[in-house]
PDB file of C-alpha atoms and ligand atoms in Angstrom:
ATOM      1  CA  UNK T 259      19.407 -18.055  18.590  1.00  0.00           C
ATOM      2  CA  UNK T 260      20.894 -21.397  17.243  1.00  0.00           C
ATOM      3  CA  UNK T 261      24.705 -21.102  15.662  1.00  0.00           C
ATOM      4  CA  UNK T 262      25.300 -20.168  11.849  1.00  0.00           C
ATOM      5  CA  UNK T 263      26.795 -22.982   9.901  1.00  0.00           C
ATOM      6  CA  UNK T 264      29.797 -21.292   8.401  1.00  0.00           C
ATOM      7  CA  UNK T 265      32.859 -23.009   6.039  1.00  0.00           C
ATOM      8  CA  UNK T 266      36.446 -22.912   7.674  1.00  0.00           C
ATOM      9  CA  UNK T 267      39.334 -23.159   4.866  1.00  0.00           C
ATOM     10  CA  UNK T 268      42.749 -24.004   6.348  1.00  0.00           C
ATOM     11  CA  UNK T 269      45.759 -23.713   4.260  1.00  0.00           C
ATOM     12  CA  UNK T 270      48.998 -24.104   4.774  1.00  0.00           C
ATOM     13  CA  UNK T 271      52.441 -25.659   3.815  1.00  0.00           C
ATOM     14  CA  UNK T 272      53.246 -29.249   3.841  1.00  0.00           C
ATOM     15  CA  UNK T 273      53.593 -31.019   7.015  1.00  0.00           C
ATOM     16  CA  UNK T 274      52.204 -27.829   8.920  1.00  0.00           C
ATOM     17  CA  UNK T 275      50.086 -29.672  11.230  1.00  0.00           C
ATOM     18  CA  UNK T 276      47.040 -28.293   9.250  1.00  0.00           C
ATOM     19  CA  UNK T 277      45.063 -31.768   8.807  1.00  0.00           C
ATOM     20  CA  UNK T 278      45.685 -32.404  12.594  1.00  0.00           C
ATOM     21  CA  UNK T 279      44.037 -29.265  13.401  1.00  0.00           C
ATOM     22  CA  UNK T 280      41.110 -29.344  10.945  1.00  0.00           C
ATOM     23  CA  UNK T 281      40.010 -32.763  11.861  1.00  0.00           C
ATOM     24  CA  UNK T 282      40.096 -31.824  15.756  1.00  0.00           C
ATOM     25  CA  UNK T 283      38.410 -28.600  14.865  1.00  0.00           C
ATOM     26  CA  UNK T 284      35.374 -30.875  12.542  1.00  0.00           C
ATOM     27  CA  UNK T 285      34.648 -33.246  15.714  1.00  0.00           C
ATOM     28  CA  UNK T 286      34.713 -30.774  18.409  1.00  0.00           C
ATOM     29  CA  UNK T 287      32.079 -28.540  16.275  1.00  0.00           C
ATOM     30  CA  UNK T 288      30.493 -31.584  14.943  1.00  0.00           C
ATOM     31  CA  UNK T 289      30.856 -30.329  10.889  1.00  0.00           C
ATOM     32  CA  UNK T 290      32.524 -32.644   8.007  1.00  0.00           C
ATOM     33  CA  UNK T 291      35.851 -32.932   7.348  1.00  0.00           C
ATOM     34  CA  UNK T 292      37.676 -32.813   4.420  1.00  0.00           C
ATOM     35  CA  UNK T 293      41.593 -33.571   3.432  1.00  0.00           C
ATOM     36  CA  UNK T 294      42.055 -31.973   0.253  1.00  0.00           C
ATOM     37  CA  UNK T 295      45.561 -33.075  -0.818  1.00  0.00           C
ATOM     38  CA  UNK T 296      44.202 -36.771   0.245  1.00  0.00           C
ATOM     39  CA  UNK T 297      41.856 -36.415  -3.071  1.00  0.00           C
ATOM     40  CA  UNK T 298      45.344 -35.274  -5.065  1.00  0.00           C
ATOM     41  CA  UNK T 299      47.083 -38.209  -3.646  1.00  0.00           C
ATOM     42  CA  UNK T 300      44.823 -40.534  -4.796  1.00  0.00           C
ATOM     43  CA  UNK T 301      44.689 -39.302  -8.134  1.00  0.00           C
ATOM     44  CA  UNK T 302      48.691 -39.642  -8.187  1.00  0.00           C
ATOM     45  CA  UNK T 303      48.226 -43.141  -6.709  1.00  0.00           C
ATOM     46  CA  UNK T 304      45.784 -43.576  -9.893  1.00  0.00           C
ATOM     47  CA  UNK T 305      48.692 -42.349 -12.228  1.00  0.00           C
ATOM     48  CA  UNK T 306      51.224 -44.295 -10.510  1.00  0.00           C
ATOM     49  CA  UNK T 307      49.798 -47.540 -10.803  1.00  0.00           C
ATOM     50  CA  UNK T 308      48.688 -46.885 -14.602  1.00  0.00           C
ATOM     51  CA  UNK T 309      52.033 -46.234 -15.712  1.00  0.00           C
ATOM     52  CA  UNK T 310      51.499 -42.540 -15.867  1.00  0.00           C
ATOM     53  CA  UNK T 311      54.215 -41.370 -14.226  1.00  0.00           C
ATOM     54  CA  UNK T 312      58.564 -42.293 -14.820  1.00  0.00           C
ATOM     55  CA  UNK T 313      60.911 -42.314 -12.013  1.00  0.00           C
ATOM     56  CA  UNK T 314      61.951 -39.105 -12.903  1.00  0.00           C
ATOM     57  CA  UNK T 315      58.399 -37.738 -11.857  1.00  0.00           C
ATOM     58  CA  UNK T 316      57.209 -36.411 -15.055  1.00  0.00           C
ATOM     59  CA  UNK T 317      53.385 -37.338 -15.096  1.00  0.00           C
ATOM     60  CA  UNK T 318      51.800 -38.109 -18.855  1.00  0.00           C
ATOM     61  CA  UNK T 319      49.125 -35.238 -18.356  1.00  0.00           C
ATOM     62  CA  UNK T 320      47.132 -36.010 -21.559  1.00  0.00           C
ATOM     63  CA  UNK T 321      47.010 -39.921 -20.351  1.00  0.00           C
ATOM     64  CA  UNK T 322      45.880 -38.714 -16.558  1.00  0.00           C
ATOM     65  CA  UNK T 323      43.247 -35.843 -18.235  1.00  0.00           C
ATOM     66  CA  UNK T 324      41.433 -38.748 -20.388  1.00  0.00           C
ATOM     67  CA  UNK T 325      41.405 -41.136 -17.326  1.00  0.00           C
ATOM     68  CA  UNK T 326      39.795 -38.458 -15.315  1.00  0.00           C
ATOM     69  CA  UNK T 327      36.119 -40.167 -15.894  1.00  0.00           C
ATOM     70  CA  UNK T 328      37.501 -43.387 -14.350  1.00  0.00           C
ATOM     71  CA  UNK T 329      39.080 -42.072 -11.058  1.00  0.00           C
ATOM     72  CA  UNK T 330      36.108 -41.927  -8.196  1.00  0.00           C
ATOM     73  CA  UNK T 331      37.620 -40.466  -5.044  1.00  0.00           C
ATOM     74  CA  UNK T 332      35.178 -40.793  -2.202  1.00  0.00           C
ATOM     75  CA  UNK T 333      36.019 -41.066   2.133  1.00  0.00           C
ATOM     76  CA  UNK T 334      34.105 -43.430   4.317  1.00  0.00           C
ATOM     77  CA  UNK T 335      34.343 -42.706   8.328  1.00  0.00           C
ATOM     78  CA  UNK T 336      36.180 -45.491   9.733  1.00  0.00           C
ATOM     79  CA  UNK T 337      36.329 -45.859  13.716  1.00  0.00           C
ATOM     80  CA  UNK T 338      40.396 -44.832  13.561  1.00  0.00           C
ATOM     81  CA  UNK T 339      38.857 -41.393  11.040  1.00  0.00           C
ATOM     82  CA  UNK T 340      38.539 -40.946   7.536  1.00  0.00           C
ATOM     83  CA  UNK T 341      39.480 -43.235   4.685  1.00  0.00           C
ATOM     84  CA  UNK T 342      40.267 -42.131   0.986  1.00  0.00           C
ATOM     85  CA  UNK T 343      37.831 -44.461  -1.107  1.00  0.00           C
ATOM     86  CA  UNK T 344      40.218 -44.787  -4.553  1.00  0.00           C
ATOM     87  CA  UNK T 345      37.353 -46.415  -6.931  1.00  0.00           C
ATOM     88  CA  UNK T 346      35.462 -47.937  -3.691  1.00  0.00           C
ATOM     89  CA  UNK T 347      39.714 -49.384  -2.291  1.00  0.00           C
ATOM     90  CA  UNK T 348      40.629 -48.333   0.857  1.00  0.00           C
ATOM     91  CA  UNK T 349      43.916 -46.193  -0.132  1.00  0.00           C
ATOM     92  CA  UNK T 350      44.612 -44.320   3.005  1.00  0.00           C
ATOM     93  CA  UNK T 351      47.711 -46.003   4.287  1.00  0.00           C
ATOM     94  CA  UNK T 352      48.852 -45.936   0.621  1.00  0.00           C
ATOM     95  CA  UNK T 353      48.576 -42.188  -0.308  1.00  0.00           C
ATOM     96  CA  UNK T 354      50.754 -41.314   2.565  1.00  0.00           C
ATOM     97  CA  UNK T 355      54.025 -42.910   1.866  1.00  0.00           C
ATOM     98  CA  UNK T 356      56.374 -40.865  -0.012  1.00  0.00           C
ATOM     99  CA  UNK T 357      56.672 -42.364  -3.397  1.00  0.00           C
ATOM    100  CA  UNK T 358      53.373 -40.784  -3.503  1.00  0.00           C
ATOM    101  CA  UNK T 359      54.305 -37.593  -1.935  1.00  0.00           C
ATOM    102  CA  UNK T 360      57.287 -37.519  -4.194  1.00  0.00           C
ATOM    103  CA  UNK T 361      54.888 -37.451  -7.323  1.00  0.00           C
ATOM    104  CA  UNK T 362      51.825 -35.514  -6.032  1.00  0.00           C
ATOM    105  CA  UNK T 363      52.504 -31.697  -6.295  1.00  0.00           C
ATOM    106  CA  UNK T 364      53.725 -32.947 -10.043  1.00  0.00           C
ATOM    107  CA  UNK T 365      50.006 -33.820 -10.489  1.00  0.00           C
ATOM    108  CA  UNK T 366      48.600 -30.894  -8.813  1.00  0.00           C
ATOM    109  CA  UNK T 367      50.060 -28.738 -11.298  1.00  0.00           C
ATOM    110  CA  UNK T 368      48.016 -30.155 -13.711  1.00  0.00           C
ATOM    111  CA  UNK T 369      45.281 -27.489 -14.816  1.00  0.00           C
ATOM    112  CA  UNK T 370      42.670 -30.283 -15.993  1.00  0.00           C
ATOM    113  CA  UNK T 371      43.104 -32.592 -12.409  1.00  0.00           C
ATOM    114  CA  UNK T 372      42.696 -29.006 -10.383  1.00  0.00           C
ATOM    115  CA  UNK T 373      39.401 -28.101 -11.981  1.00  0.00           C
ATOM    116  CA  UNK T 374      37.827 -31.778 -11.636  1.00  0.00           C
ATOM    117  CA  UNK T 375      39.408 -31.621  -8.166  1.00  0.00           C
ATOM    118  CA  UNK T 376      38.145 -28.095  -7.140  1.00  0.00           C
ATOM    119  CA  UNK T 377      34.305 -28.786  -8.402  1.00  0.00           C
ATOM    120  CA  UNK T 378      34.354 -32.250  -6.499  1.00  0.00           C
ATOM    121  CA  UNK T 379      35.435 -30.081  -3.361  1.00  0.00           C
ATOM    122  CA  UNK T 380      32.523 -27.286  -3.481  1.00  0.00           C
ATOM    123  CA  UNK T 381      30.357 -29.627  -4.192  1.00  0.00           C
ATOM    124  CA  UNK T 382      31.131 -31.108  -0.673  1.00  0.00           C
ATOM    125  CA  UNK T 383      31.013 -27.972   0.904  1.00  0.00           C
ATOM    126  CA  UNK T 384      27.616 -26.821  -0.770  1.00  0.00           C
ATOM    127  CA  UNK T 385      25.611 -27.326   2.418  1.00  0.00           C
ATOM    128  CA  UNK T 386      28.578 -25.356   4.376  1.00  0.00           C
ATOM    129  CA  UNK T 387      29.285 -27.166   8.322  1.00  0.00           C
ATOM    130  CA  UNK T 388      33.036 -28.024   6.862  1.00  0.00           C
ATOM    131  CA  UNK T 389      36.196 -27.689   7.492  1.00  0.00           C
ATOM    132  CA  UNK T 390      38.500 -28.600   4.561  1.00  0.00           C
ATOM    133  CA  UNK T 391      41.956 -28.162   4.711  1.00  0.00           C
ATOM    134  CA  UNK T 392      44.658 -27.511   1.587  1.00  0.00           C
ATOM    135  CA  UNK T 393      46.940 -25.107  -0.170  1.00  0.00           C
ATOM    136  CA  UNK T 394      44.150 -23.175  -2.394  1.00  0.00           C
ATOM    137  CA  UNK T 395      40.882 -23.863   0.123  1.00  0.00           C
ATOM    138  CA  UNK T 396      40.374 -19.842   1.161  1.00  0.00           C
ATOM    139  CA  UNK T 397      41.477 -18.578  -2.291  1.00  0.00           C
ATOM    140  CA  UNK T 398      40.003 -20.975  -4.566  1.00  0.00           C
ATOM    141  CA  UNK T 399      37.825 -23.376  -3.299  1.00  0.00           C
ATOM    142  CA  UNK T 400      35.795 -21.130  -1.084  1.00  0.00           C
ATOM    143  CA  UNK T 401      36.955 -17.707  -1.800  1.00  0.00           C
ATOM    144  CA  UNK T 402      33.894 -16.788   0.888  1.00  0.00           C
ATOM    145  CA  UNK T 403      34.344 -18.986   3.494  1.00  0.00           C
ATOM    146  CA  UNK T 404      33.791 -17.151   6.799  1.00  0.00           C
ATOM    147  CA  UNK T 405      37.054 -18.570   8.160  1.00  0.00           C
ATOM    148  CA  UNK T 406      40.607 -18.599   6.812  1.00  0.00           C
ATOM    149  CA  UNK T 407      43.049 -20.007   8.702  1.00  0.00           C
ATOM    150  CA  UNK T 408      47.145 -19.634   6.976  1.00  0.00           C
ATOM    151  CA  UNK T 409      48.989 -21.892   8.655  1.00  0.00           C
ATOM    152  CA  UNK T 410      53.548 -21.592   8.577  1.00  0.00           C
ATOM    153  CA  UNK T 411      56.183 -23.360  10.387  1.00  0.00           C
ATOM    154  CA  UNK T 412      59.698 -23.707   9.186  1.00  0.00           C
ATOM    155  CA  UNK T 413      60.716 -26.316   6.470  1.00  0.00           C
ATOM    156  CA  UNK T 414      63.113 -27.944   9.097  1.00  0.00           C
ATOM    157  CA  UNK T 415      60.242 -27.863  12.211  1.00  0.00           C
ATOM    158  CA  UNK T 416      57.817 -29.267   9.237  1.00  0.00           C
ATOM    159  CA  UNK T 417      60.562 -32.364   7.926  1.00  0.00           C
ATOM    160  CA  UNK T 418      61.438 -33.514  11.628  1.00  0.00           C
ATOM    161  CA  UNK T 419      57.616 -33.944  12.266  1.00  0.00           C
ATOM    162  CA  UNK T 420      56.628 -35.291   9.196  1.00  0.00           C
ATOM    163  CA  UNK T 421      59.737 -37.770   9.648  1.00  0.00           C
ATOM    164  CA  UNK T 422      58.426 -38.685  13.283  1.00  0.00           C
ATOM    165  CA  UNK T 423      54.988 -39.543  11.798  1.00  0.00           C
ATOM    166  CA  UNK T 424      56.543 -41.487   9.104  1.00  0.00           C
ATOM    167  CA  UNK T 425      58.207 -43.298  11.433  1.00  0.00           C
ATOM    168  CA  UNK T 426      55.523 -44.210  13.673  1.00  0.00           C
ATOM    169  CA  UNK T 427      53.835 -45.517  10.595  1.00  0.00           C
ATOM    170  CA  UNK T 428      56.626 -48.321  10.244  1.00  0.00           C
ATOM    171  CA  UNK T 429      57.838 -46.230   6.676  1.00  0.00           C
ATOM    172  CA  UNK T 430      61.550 -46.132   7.076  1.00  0.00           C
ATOM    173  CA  UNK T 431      62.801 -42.916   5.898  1.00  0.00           C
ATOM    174  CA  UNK T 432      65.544 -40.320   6.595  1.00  0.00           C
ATOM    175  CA  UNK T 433      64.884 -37.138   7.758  1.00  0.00           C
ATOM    176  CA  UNK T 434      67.389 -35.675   5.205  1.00  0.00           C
ATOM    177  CA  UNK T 435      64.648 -37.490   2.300  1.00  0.00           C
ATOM    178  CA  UNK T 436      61.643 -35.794   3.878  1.00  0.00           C
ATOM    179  CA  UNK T 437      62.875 -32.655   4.529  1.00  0.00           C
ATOM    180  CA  UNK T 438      63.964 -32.702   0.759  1.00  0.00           C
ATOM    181  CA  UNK T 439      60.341 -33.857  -0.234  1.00  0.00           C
ATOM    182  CA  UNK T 440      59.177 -30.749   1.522  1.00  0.00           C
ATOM    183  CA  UNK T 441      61.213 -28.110   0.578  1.00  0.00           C
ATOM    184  CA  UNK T 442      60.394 -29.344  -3.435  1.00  0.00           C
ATOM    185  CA  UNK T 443      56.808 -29.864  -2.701  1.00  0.00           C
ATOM    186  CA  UNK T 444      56.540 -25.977  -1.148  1.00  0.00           C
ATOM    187  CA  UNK T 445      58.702 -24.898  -3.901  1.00  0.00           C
ATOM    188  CA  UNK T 446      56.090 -26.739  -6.692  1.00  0.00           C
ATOM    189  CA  UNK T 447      53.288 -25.442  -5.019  1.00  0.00           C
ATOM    190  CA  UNK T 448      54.494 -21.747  -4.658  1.00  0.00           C
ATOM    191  CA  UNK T 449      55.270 -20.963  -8.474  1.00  0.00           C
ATOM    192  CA  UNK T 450      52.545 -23.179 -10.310  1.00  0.00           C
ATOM    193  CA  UNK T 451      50.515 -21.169 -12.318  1.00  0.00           C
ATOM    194  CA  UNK T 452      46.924 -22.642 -11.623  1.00  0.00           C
ATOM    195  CA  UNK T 453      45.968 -21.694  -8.107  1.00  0.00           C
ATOM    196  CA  UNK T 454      49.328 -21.692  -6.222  1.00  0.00           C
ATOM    197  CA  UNK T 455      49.681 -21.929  -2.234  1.00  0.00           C
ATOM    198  CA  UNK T 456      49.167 -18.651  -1.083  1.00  0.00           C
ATOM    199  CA  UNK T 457      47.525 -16.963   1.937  1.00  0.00           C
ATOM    200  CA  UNK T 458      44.187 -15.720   1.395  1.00  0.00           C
ATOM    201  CA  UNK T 459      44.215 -11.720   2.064  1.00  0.00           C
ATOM    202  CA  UNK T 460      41.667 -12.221   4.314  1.00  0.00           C
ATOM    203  CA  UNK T 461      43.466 -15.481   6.365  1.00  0.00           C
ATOM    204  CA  UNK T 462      44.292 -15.175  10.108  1.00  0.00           C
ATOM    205  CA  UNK T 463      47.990 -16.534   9.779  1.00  0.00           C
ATOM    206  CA  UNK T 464      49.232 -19.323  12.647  1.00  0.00           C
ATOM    207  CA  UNK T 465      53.036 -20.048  12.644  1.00  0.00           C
ATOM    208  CA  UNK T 466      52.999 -23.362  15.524  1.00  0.00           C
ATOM    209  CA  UNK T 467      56.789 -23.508  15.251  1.00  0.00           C
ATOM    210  CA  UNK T 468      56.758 -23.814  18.880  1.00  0.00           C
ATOM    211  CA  UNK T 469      53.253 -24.679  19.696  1.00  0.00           C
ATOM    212  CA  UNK T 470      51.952 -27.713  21.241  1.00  0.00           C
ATOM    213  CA  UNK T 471      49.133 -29.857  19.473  1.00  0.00           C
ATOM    214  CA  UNK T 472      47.096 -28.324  22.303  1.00  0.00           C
ATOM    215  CA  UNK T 473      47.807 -24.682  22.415  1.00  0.00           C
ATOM    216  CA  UNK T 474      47.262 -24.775  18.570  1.00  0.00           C
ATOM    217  CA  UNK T 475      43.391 -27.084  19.054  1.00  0.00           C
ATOM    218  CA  UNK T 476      43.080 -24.172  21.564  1.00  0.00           C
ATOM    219  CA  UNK T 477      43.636 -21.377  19.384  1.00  0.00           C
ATOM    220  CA  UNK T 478      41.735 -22.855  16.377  1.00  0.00           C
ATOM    221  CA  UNK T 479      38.737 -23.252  18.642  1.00  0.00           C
ATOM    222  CA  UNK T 480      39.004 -19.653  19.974  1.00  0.00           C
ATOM    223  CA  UNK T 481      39.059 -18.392  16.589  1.00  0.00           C
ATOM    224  CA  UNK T 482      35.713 -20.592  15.710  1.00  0.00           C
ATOM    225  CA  UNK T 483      34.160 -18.941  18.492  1.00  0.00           C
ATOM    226  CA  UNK T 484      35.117 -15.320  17.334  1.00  0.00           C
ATOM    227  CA  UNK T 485      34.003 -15.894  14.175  1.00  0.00           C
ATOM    228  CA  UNK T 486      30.688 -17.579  15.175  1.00  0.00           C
ATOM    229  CA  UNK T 487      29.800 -14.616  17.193  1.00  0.00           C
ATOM    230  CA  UNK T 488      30.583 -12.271  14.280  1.00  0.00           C
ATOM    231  CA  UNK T 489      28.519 -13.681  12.093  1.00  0.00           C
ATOM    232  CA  UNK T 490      25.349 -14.147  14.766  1.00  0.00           C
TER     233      UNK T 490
HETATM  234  O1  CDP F 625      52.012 -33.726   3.106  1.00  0.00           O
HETATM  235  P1  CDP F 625      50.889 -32.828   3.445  1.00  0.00           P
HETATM  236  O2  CDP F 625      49.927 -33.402   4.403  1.00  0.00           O
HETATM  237  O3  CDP F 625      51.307 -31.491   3.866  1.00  0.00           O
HETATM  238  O4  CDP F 625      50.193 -32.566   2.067  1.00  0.00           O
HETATM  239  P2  CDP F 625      48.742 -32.856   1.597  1.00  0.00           P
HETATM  240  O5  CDP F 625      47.803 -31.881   2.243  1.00  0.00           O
HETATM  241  O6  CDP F 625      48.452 -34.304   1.742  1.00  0.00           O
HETATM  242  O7  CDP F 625      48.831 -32.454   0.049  1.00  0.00           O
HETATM  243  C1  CDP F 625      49.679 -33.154  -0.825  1.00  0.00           C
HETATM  244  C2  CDP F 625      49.974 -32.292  -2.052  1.00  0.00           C
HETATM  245  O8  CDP F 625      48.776 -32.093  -2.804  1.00  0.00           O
HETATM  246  C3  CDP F 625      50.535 -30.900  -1.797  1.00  0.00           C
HETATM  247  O9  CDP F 625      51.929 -30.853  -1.672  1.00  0.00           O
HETATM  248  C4  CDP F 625      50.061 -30.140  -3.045  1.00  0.00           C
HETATM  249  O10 CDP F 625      50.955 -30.319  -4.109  1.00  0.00           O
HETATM  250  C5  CDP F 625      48.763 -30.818  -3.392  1.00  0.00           C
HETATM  251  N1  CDP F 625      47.562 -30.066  -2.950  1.00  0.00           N
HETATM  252  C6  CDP F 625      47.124 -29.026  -3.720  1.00  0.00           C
HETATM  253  O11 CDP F 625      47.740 -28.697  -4.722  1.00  0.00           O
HETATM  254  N2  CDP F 625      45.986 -28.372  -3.386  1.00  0.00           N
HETATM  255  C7  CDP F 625      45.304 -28.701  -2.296  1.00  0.00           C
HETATM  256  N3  CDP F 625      44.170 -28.060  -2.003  1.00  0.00           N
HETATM  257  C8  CDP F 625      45.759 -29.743  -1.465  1.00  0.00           C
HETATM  258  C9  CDP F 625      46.922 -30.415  -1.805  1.00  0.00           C
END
């Protein structure tokens, strides 16, 4: 009897090691793979450039909500992974720097950006075979998806390896500025009112504190396989 093709939501906190996970977990079980909060950064890339956002990171919400028809967010498989298409431009290095990630849980709040957001999401999980990864994947996006994974690690573990990444990038920060983007970004995502991060009842919870890239690939796949066989 050939495999079911099941939908794997992984959620988690910022900098948890989550997208790492989900996109080893896609090629090794050959499904799709998509980053949710890369679709919210390019939206607050959108705003950004359009002047719809101060330094003090208040976003103009109306302004965003009627340029909602304009903003195409699309990925295209590149040989070094997946690209977030920004109206057919190649914005993948640019979502990731942290002027972005210093505005983007602002725009998530938004009610309006989440539903557009949320429909353009099940829509690419309608024929199931993905793995899409998020705050609000297993409570919101796909409330049935046959596997939930939570995933925690402390703010501090979270900051240092965010900062490594950063660094590796050539983006000169301090680790004091990213832990303090992650502690407000969890804080923003906790208490908004429209779908805030929160671990699905039904979510098999991971904290990878102190686990290698490896060990955590490992357990991922292990819990693929369980769930596989449950649902045979
Ligand atoms: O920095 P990190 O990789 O952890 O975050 P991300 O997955 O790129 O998501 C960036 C931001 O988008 C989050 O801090 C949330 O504010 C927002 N987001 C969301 O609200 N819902 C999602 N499903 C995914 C991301």
């Amino acid at each position: 009897m050939s495999n079911p093709i099941i939908t794997i939501a992984i959620d988690g906190y910022s900098s948890s090691g989550k997208s790492t996970m989900a996109k080893v977990l896609a090629k090794k079980i050959g499904y799709r793979y998509i980053d949710s909060g890369a679709m919210y950064r390019a939206v607050t890339l959108y705003a950004m450039r359009n002047g719809m956002v101060s330094t003090d990171h208040v976003v103009d919400c109306n302004a965003l909500r009627a340029a909602l028809p304009n903003i195409k967010i699309d990925f295209n498989v590149c040989e070094d992974g997946q690209h977030t298409m920004l109206n057919n431009e190649d914005v993948e290095k640019e979502i990731r720097q942290l002027d972005v990630s210093n505005n983007v849980s602002q725009v998530a709040v938004i009610p309006a950006i989440r539903h557009a957001l949320v429909a353009m999401q099940q829509a690419f999980g309608i024929e199931k075979g993905i793995v899409m990864d998020g705050r609000d994947i297993g409570t919101t996006v796909f409330p049935n998806a046959e596997l939930k994974i939570f995933v925690n690690a402390s703010a501090e573990t979270r900051a240092m390896r965010r900062h490594k990444e950063l660094l590796e990038k050539g983006q000169q920060t301090t680790y004091e500025e990213v832990l303090a983007n992650v502690m407000t970004r969890d804080h923003i995502d906790e208490t908004r009112e429209e779908s805030p991060l929160r671990c699905a009842e039904d979510a098999i919870v991971l904290d990878n504190s102190t686990m290698t890239i490896n060990e955590q690939d490992a357990w991922l796949i292990d819990r693929f396989n369980e769930t596989i066989a449950k649902h045979k």
